[in-house]
PDB file of C-alpha atoms in Angstrom:
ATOM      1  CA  UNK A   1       0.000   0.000   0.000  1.00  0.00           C
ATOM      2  CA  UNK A   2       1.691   2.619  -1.041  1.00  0.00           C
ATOM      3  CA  UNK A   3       2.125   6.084   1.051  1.00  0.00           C
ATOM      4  CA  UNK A   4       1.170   9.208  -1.693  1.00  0.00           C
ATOM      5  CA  UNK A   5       1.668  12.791  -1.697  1.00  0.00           C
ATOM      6  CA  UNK A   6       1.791  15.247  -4.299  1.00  0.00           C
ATOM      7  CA  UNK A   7       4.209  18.369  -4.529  1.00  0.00           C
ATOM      8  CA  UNK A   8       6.650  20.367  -6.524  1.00  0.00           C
ATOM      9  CA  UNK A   9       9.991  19.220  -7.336  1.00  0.00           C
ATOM     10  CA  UNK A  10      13.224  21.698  -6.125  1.00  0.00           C
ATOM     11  CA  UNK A  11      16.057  22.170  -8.949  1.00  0.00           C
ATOM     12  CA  UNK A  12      19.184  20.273  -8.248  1.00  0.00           C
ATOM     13  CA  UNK A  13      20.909  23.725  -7.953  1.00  0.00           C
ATOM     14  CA  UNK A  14      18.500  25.315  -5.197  1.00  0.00           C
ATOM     15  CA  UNK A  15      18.971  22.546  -3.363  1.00  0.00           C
ATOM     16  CA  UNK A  16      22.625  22.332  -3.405  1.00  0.00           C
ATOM     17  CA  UNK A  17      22.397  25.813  -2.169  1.00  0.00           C
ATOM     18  CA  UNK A  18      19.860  24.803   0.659  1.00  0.00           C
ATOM     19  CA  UNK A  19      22.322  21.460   1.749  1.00  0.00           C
ATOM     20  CA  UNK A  20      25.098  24.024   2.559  1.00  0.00           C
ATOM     21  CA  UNK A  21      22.493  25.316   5.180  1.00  0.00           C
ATOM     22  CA  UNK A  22      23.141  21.864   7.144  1.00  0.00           C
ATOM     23  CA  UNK A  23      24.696  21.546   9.837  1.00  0.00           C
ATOM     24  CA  UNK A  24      25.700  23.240  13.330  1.00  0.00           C
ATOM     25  CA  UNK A  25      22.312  21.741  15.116  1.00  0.00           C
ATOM     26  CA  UNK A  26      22.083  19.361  17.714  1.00  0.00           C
ATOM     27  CA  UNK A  27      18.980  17.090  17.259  1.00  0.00           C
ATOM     28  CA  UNK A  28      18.785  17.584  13.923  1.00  0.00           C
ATOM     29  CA  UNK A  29      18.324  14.926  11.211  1.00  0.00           C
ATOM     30  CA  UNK A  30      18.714  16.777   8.095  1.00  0.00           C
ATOM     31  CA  UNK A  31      17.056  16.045   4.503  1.00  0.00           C
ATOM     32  CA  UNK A  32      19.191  14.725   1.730  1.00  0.00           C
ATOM     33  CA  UNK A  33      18.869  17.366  -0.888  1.00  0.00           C
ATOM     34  CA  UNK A  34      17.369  15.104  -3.658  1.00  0.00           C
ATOM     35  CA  UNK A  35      14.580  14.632  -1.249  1.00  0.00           C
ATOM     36  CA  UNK A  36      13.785  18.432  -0.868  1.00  0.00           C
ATOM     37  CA  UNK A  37      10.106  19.360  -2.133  1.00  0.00           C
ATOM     38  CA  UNK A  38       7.330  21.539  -1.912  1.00  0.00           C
ATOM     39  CA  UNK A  39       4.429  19.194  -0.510  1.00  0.00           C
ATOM     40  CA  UNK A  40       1.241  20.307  -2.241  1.00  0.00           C
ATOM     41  CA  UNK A  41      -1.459  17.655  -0.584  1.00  0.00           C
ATOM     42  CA  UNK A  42      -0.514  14.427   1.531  1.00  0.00           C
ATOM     43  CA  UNK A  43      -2.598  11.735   1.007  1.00  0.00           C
ATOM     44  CA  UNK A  44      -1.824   9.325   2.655  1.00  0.00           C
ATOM     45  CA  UNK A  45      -1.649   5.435   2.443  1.00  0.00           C
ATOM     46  CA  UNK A  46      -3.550   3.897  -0.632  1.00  0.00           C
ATOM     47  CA  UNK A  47      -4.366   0.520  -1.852  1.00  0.00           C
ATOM     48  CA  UNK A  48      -3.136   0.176  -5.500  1.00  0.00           C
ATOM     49  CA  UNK A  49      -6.373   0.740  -7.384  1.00  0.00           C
ATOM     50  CA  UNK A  50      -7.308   3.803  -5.632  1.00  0.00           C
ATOM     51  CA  UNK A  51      -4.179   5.215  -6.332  1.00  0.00           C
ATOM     52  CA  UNK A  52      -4.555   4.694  -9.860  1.00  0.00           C
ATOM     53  CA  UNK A  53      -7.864   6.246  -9.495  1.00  0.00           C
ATOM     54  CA  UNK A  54      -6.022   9.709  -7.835  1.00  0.00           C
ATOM     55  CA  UNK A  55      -3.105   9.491 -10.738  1.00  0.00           C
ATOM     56  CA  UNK A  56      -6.057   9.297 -13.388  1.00  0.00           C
ATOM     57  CA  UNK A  57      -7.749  12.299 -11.583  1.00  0.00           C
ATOM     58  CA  UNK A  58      -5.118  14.463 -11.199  1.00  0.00           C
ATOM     59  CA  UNK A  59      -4.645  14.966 -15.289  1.00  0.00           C
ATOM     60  CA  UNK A  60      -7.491  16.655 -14.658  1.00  0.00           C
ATOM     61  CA  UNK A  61      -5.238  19.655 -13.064  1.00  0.00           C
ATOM     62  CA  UNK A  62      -4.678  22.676 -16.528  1.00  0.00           C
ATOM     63  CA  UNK A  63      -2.673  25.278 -14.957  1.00  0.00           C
ATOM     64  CA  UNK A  64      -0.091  27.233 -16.389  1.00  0.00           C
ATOM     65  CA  UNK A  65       3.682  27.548 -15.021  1.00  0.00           C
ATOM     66  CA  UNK A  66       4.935  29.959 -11.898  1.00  0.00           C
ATOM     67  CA  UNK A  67       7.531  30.834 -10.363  1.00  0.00           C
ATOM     68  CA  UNK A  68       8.006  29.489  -7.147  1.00  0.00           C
ATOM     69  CA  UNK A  69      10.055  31.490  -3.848  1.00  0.00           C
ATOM     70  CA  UNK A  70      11.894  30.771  -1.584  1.00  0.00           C
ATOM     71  CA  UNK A  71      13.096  33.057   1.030  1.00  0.00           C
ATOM     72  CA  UNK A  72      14.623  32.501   4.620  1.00  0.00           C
ATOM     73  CA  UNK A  73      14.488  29.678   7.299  1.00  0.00           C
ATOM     74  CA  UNK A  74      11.970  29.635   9.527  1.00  0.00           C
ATOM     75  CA  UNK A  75      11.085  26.629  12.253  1.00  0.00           C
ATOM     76  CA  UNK A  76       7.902  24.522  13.171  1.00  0.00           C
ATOM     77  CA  UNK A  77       7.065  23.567  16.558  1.00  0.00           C
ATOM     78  CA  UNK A  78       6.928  26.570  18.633  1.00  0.00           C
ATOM     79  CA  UNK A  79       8.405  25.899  22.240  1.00  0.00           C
ATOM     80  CA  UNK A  80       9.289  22.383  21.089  1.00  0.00           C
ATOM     81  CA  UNK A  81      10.756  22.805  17.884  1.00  0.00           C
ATOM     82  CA  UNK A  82      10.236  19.620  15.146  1.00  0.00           C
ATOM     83  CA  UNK A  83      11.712  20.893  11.658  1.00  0.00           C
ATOM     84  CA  UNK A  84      13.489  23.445  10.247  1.00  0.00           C
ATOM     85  CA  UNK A  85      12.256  24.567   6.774  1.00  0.00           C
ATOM     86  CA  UNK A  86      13.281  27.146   4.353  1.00  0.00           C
ATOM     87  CA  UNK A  87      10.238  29.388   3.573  1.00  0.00           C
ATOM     88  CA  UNK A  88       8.182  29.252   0.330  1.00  0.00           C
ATOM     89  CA  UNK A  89       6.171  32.427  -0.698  1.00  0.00           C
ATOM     90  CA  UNK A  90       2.675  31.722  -0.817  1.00  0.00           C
ATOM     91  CA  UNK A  91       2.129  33.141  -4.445  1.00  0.00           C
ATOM     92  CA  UNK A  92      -1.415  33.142  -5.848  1.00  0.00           C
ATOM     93  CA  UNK A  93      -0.955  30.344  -8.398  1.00  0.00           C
ATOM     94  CA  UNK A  94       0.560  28.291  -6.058  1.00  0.00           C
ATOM     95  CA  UNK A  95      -2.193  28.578  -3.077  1.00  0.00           C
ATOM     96  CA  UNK A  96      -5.234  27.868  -6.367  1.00  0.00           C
ATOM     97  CA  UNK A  97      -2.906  25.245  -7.067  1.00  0.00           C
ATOM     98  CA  UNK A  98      -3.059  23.504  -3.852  1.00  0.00           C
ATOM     99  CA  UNK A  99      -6.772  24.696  -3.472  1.00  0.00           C
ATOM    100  CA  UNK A 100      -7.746  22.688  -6.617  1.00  0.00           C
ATOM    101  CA  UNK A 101      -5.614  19.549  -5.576  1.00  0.00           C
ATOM    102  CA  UNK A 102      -7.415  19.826  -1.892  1.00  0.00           C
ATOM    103  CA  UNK A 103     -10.788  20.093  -3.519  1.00  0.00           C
ATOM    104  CA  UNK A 104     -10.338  16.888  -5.789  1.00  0.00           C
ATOM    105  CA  UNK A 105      -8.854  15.132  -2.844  1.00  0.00           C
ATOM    106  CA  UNK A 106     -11.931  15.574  -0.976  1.00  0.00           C
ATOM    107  CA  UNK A 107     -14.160  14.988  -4.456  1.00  0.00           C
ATOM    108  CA  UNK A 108     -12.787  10.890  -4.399  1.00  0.00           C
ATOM    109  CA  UNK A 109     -13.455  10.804  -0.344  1.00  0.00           C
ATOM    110  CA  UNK A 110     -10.576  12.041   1.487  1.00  0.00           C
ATOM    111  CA  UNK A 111     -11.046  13.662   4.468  1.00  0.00           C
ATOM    112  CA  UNK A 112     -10.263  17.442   4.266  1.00  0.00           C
ATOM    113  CA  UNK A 113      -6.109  18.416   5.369  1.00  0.00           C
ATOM    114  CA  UNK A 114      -6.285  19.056   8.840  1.00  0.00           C
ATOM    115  CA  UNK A 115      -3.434  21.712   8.707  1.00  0.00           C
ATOM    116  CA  UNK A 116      -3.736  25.086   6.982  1.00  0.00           C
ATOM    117  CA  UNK A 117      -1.617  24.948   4.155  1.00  0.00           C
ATOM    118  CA  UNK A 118       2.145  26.800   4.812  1.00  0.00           C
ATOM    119  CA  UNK A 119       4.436  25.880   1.805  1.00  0.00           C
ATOM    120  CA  UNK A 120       8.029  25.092   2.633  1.00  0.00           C
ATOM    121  CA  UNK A 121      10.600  23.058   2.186  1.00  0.00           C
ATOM    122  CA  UNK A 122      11.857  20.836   4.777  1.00  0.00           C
ATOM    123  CA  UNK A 123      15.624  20.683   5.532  1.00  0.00           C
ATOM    124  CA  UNK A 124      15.802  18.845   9.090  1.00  0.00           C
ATOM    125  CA  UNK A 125      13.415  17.180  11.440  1.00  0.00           C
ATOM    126  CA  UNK A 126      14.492  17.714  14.967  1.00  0.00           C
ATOM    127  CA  UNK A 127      14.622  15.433  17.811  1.00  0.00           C
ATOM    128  CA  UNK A 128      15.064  16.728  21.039  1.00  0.00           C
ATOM    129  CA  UNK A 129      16.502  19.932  19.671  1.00  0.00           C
ATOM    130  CA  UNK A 130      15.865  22.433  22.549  1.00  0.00           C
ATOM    131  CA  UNK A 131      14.155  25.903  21.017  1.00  0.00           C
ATOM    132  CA  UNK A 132      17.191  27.888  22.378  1.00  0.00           C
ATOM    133  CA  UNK A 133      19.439  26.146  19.977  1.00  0.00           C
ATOM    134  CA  UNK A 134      16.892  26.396  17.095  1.00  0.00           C
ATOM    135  CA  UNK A 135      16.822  29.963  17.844  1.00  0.00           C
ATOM    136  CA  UNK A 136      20.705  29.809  17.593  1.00  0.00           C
ATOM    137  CA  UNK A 137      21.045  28.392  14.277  1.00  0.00           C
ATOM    138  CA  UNK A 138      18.203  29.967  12.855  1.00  0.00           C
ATOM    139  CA  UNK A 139      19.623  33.486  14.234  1.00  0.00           C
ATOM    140  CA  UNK A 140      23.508  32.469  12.392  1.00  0.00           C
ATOM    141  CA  UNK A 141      21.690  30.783   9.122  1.00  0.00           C
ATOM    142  CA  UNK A 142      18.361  32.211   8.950  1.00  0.00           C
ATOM    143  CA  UNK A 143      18.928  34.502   6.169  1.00  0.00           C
ATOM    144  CA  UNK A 144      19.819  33.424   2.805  1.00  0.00           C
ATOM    145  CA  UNK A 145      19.111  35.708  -0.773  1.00  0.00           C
ATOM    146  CA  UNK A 146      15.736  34.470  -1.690  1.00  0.00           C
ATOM    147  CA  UNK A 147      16.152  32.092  -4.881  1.00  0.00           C
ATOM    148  CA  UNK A 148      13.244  31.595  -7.157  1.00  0.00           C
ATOM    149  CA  UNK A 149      12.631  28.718  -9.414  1.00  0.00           C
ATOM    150  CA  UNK A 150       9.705  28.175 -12.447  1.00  0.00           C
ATOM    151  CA  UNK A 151       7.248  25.230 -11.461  1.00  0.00           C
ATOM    152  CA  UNK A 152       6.724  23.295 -14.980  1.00  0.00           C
ATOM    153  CA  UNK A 153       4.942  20.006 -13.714  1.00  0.00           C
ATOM    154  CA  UNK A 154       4.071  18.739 -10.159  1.00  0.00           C
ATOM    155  CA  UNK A 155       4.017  15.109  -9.722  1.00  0.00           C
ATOM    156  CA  UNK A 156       2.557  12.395  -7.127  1.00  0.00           C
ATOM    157  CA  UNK A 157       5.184  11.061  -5.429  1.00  0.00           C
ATOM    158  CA  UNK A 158       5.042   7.730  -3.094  1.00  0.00           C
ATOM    159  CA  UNK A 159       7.376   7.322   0.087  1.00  0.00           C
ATOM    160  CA  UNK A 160       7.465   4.579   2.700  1.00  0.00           C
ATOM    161  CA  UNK A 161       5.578   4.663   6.255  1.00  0.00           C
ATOM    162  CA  UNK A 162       8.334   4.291   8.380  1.00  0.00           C
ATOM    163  CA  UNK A 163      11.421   6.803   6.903  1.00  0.00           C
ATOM    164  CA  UNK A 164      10.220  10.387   6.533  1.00  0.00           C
ATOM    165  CA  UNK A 165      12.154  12.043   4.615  1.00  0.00           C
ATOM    166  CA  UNK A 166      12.940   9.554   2.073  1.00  0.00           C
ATOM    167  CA  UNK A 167      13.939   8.428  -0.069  1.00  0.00           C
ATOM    168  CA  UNK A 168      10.769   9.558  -2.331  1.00  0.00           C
ATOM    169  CA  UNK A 169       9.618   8.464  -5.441  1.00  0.00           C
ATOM    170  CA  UNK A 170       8.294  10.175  -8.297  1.00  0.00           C
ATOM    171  CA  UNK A 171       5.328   8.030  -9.461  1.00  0.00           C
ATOM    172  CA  UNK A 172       3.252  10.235 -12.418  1.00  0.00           C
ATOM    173  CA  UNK A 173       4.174  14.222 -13.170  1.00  0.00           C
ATOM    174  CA  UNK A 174       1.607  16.626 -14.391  1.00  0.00           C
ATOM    175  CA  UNK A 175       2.652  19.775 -16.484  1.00  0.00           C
ATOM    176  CA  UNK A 176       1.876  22.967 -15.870  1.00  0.00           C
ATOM    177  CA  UNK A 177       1.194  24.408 -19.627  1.00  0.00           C
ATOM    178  CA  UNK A 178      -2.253  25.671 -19.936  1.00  0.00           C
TER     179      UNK A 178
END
């Protein structure tokens, strides 16, 4: 049964520039940088022929290409931090994209995404970091020139239950070219 999300792909060259951004944080277990993403809509675990079903659906998706940006380090967690993620602007194509993929989610029976939706990338999950040295490391590396990148396609990708963080697979990609 295989695990599904969809999402946006990061070039190979933003992410090198994010993976120089590791290090220096207790706790933290970072992302290998061909596993960086933008995660549109999780779905979840799927039997095989309901996955087809969401892979048939999603060519239903005609939107055009945007640019996509990304612009400082932020953290999630509050007091008791659990990733650290470099920020992605929440442009209007991008939030109708997600909109659209949320709505046909729900259309085939999926319950509606519990969190609101805050695009990012994540570079670390954190275990037992404390928030002080988050704050530390966010405070040294925080800041890096905002780097933008053209979304062409979004795709469904599949991971396993038990790894987060990878390794993902790409299973189908849908282009943006309306």
């Amino acid at each position: 049964m295989p695990r599904l999300f969809t999402g946006l792909e990061i070039p190979a060259e933003i992410g090198q520039t994010l993976s120089g951004l590791r290090g220096g944080l207790p706790g933290a277990r970072w992302i290998d940088p061909e596993n960086y993403h933008v995660t549109l809509r999780f779905i979840g675990d799927i039997d095989g022929a309901y996955a087809n079903d969401i892979a048939s659906m999603l060519l239903r998706i005609n939107r055009k290409p945007f640019e996509v940006k990304l612009q400082g380090l932020s953290s999630f967690g509050g007091r008791k931090p659990r990733a650290v993620v470099a920020s992605v602007e929440p442009s209007k194509p991008l939030i109708e994209l997600q909109a659209e993929l949320e709505r046909l989610m729900q259309r085939i029976g999926l319950d509606p995404e519990g969190r609101k939706f805050t695009p990012h990338v994540t570079l670390a999950r954190l275990h037992d970091a404390s928030s002080r040295d988050v704050a530390d490391y966010l405070s040294v590396r925080g800041y890096f020139p905002s780097r933008t990148f053209l979304a062409s396609r979004f795709v469904l990708f599949s991971s396993r239950a038990s790894t987060g963080g990878g390794p993902y697979v790409i299973e189908d990609s849908y282009a943006l070219s309306a």
